[in-house]
Every structure is written in structure tokens, then in C-alpha cells.
Amino acid sequence: TGGGCPHILAEPQRTNLIQYSEAFNSWNTKQNVTVAEDTSETTSPSGNNTASKITINSSGTPRRLYEIVTTSSGNDYTFTLYAKKGTTDYIRILFSSVIIDVAFNLTSGTVTSGAGSIEAVGNDWYRIQATGTSSSASEVPQIQLSSSASVSDYLYIYGCQIEEGSYATSYIPTSGSTVTR
């Protein structure tokens, strides 16, 4: 039954530069949003209650959370995140330098602005991603919600990854430090 040679699917060595890939309350700054980690309202792509619920808590803008990562000028970086609609379906991922700036619609599963990609991974979750070439020694990855959504609107996120490279690899969980696969 079935011949052929066994084979190994290998990925390149990569490091997730986000030190808290699921603990979004530990990110550097939260602005006009609150984070509820490990929400029981939805199952994360890992199959557990490890997703975070991001809720808009102010009419102020921007509604975002961000972190700071060390980068090398001239190198490509890929930003990936799992996201699921709640009462709002707009999410934007960007670097402060705007080498990455992409918005997504989590209802239709489409890129609505910028250069990126979105992939359905089941249970209304999408893996969103974008790549850009850094021009500095650090970048500030941001996750933004809609400036036109209402206070108390929310969505879910899980598994943020920033890796050096021109394409995304599989998710590398972190909890307080960078992790290399």
C-alpha cells in the first residue's frame, strides 16, 4: 500500500521576535483598548481557550496595542497574527515605519488596503500577514482596530509573530522571551 520514500517537511530556522505572542497584556502599550487574555468566549486556533479579546474602551483613536522589536536595516520581516471577528471585523497590522501597513476584513476574509495576505484557518479564524524591509534598528509592530467602530466593540486575536524573512513560517509560541525554532 503506497510506496515512495519517507520525507521530512523542514522549515528554516526562524525566531519569533515578539516576546509575548499570546499574552497581549504584556505588550508595551495599549491605547484605547482593553485586553482579556485566555477568553472562554472562543476557541483559539490551538484548540484551547488561549485567544485574547480586544475591546475598544474609548472614543479616542488610535485603538491599538503595540510592541517594540529589534531589527536590522535592510532585512525583510514578516508580521503574522491570527484574528477572528467579534462585533467589529476590521483589523490592521502595521509597523511604525509603515513598511508594513495592511487592513483586513474578517467577515469577507479579504485584504482591504495595503499588500498582505489572509488565510482562513477554520472556526472563523484567519491568519493575516504582511512583509516589509526594515530601514532601522527597531520596529514597532501595531495591531489596530477600526477608528469608526463603537466603544465596546471587540474582536479576538491569537499568536502574533514577527520573524526575519520574506515569508511566514509556522507559529512559534513565546512567553517572555524571543524563541527560535
Short mmCIF file of C-alpha atoms in Angstrom, two decimals:
data_model
loop_
_atom_site.label_atom_id
_atom_site.label_comp_id
_atom_site.label_asym_id
_atom_site.label_seq_id
_atom_site.Cartn_x
_atom_site.Cartn_y
_atom_site.Cartn_z
CA THR A 1 0.00 0.00 0.00
CA GLY A 2 1.69 3.16 -1.18
CA GLY A 3 5.37 3.29 -1.97
CA GLY A 4 7.79 6.14 -2.06
CA CYS A 5 10.42 7.43 0.25
CA PRO A 6 9.77 8.93 3.66
CA HIS A 7 10.37 12.64 3.74
CA ILE A 8 10.71 15.41 6.28
CA LEU A 9 8.99 18.75 5.85
CA ALA A 10 11.59 21.16 7.14
CA GLU A 11 11.25 24.87 7.81
CA PRO A 12 14.13 27.31 8.05
CA GLN A 13 15.39 28.36 11.47
CA ARG A 14 13.37 31.39 12.48
CA THR A 15 12.95 33.48 15.64
CA ASN A 16 9.68 34.97 16.84
CA LEU A 17 10.79 38.47 17.90
CA ILE A 18 7.54 39.08 19.80
CA GLN A 19 8.28 38.12 23.41
CA TYR A 20 4.60 37.70 24.35
CA SER A 21 2.92 36.05 21.38
CA GLU A 22 -0.31 35.32 23.30
CA ALA A 23 -0.02 37.46 26.47
CA PHE A 24 -1.12 40.73 24.87
CA ASN A 25 -1.49 42.46 28.27
CA SER A 26 2.32 42.26 28.49
CA TRP A 27 2.80 44.29 25.32
CA ASN A 28 4.48 47.68 25.64
CA THR A 29 1.39 49.86 25.16
CA LYS A 30 -2.37 49.51 24.92
CA GLN A 31 -4.18 52.61 23.68
CA ASN A 32 -7.98 52.97 23.87
CA VAL A 33 -8.43 49.18 24.13
CA THR A 34 -8.59 46.59 26.88
CA VAL A 35 -7.30 43.03 26.60
CA ALA A 36 -8.95 39.97 28.13
CA GLU A 37 -6.49 37.08 27.83
CA ASP A 38 -7.49 33.41 27.70
CA THR A 39 -11.12 34.22 26.98
CA SER A 40 -13.58 31.35 27.22
CA GLU A 41 -15.75 33.00 24.55
CA THR A 42 -13.97 31.30 21.67
CA THR A 43 -11.51 28.50 20.99
CA SER A 44 -8.16 29.67 19.65
CA PRO A 45 -6.53 28.08 16.58
CA SER A 46 -4.56 25.90 19.05
CA GLY A 47 -7.83 24.32 20.18
CA ASN A 48 -7.68 25.87 23.67
CA ASN A 49 -9.14 28.96 25.38
CA THR A 50 -5.92 30.90 24.74
CA ALA A 51 -7.25 33.65 22.48
CA SER A 52 -7.42 37.26 23.65
CA LYS A 53 -10.46 39.52 23.35
CA ILE A 54 -9.57 43.10 22.39
CA THR A 55 -12.30 45.59 23.30
CA ILE A 56 -12.45 49.26 22.36
CA ASN A 57 -12.84 51.22 25.61
CA SER A 58 -12.65 54.83 24.45
CA SER A 59 -13.86 57.07 21.66
CA GLY A 60 -10.23 58.17 21.29
CA THR A 61 -8.06 56.99 18.43
CA PRO A 62 -5.99 55.14 17.52
CA ARG A 63 -7.36 51.96 19.08
CA ARG A 64 -4.24 49.81 19.21
CA LEU A 65 -1.67 47.79 21.04
CA TYR A 66 1.98 47.76 20.14
CA GLU A 67 5.32 46.24 20.98
CA ILE A 68 8.93 47.09 20.14
CA VAL A 69 11.27 44.64 18.39
CA THR A 70 14.92 44.82 17.40
CA THR A 71 15.51 44.63 13.65
CA SER A 72 18.36 45.01 11.17
CA SER A 73 18.23 47.67 8.49
CA GLY A 74 17.87 46.22 5.01
CA ASN A 75 16.36 42.91 6.16
CA ASP A 76 12.85 41.63 5.47
CA TYR A 77 10.43 40.99 8.32
CA THR A 78 7.12 39.16 8.21
CA PHE A 79 4.29 40.00 10.62
CA THR A 80 1.63 37.34 11.18
CA LEU A 81 -1.35 37.23 13.51
CA TYR A 82 -4.45 35.10 13.97
CA ALA A 83 -7.64 37.16 14.14
CA LYS A 84 -11.37 36.49 14.41
CA LYS A 85 -14.25 38.93 14.09
CA GLY A 86 -16.38 39.84 17.08
CA THR A 87 -18.71 42.83 16.89
CA THR A 88 -16.15 44.52 14.63
CA ASP A 89 -14.41 42.88 11.70
CA TYR A 90 -11.74 45.44 10.76
CA ILE A 91 -8.14 44.83 11.82
CA ARG A 92 -4.95 46.48 10.67
CA ILE A 93 -1.36 45.36 11.23
CA LEU A 94 1.49 47.79 10.71
CA PHE A 95 5.00 48.79 11.65
CA SER A 96 5.53 52.37 12.82
CA SER A 97 7.84 52.90 9.84
CA VAL A 98 4.91 51.89 7.59
CA ILE A 99 6.97 49.32 5.68
CA ILE A 100 4.02 47.14 6.68
CA ASP A 101 0.54 48.66 6.73
CA VAL A 102 -2.32 46.33 5.81
CA ALA A 103 -6.01 46.29 6.73
CA PHE A 104 -8.26 43.24 6.64
CA ASN A 105 -11.97 42.45 6.72
CA LEU A 106 -12.56 39.44 8.99
CA THR A 107 -16.08 38.86 7.66
CA SER A 108 -15.22 38.54 3.97
CA GLY A 109 -11.65 37.30 4.56
CA THR A 110 -10.14 39.97 2.34
CA VAL A 111 -7.30 42.48 2.33
CA THR A 112 -8.94 45.91 2.19
CA SER A 113 -5.80 48.05 1.89
CA GLY A 114 -2.06 47.53 1.59
CA ALA A 115 -0.03 44.50 0.49
CA GLY A 116 -0.64 41.40 2.58
CA SER A 117 -2.47 38.10 2.63
CA ILE A 118 -5.22 36.44 4.63
CA GLU A 119 -5.89 32.73 5.02
CA ALA A 120 -8.90 31.03 6.61
CA VAL A 121 -7.80 28.50 9.25
CA GLY A 122 -11.23 27.35 10.47
CA ASN A 123 -13.84 28.38 13.07
CA ASP A 124 -13.94 31.94 11.59
CA TRP A 125 -10.23 32.47 12.37
CA TYR A 126 -7.86 33.94 9.80
CA ARG A 127 -4.09 34.10 9.72
CA ILE A 128 -3.19 37.55 8.42
CA GLN A 129 0.28 38.51 7.28
CA ALA A 130 2.45 41.10 5.58
CA THR A 131 6.17 41.55 4.83
CA GLY A 132 8.34 44.65 4.65
CA THR A 133 12.01 45.64 4.54
CA SER A 134 13.20 47.42 7.67
CA SER A 135 15.28 50.58 7.47
CA SER A 136 16.11 50.88 11.16
CA ALA A 137 17.43 49.06 14.24
CA SER A 138 13.96 48.67 15.72
CA GLU A 139 10.35 48.49 14.62
CA VAL A 140 7.09 49.00 16.47
CA PRO A 141 4.57 46.35 15.37
CA GLN A 142 0.99 47.50 15.95
CA ILE A 143 -2.42 45.83 15.96
CA GLN A 144 -5.18 48.37 15.33
CA LEU A 145 -8.94 48.22 15.47
CA SER A 146 -11.27 50.45 13.49
CA SER A 147 -11.40 54.15 14.32
CA SER A 148 -15.07 54.14 13.28
CA ALA A 149 -16.16 51.16 15.42
CA SER A 150 -18.19 51.84 18.56
CA VAL A 151 -16.91 51.83 22.12
CA SER A 152 -17.31 48.26 23.48
CA ASP A 153 -16.89 46.68 20.02
CA TYR A 154 -14.39 43.82 20.10
CA LEU A 155 -12.59 41.11 18.17
CA TYR A 156 -10.26 38.21 19.00
CA ILE A 157 -6.55 37.75 18.37
CA TYR A 158 -4.03 34.99 18.96
CA GLY A 159 -0.47 34.03 18.12
CA CYS A 160 1.42 37.12 16.99
CA GLN A 161 4.71 36.53 15.22
CA ILE A 162 7.38 38.84 13.82
CA GLU A 163 10.16 36.93 12.06
CA GLU A 164 13.11 37.94 9.93
CA GLY A 165 12.43 36.65 6.43
CA SER A 166 10.38 37.34 3.34
CA TYR A 167 7.62 34.82 4.08
CA ALA A 168 5.79 33.40 7.09
CA THR A 169 6.64 30.10 8.72
CA SER A 170 4.54 28.15 11.22
CA TYR A 171 3.68 29.75 14.53
CA ILE A 172 6.38 29.85 17.23
CA PRO A 173 4.78 30.48 20.68
CA THR A 174 6.62 32.77 23.12
CA SER A 175 6.04 33.71 26.76
CA GLY A 176 8.52 36.34 27.94
CA SER A 177 11.42 35.98 25.54
CA THR A 178 12.11 35.54 21.84
CA VAL A 179 12.04 31.90 20.73
CA THR A 180 14.00 30.31 17.87
CA ARG A 181 12.80 27.18 16.06
#
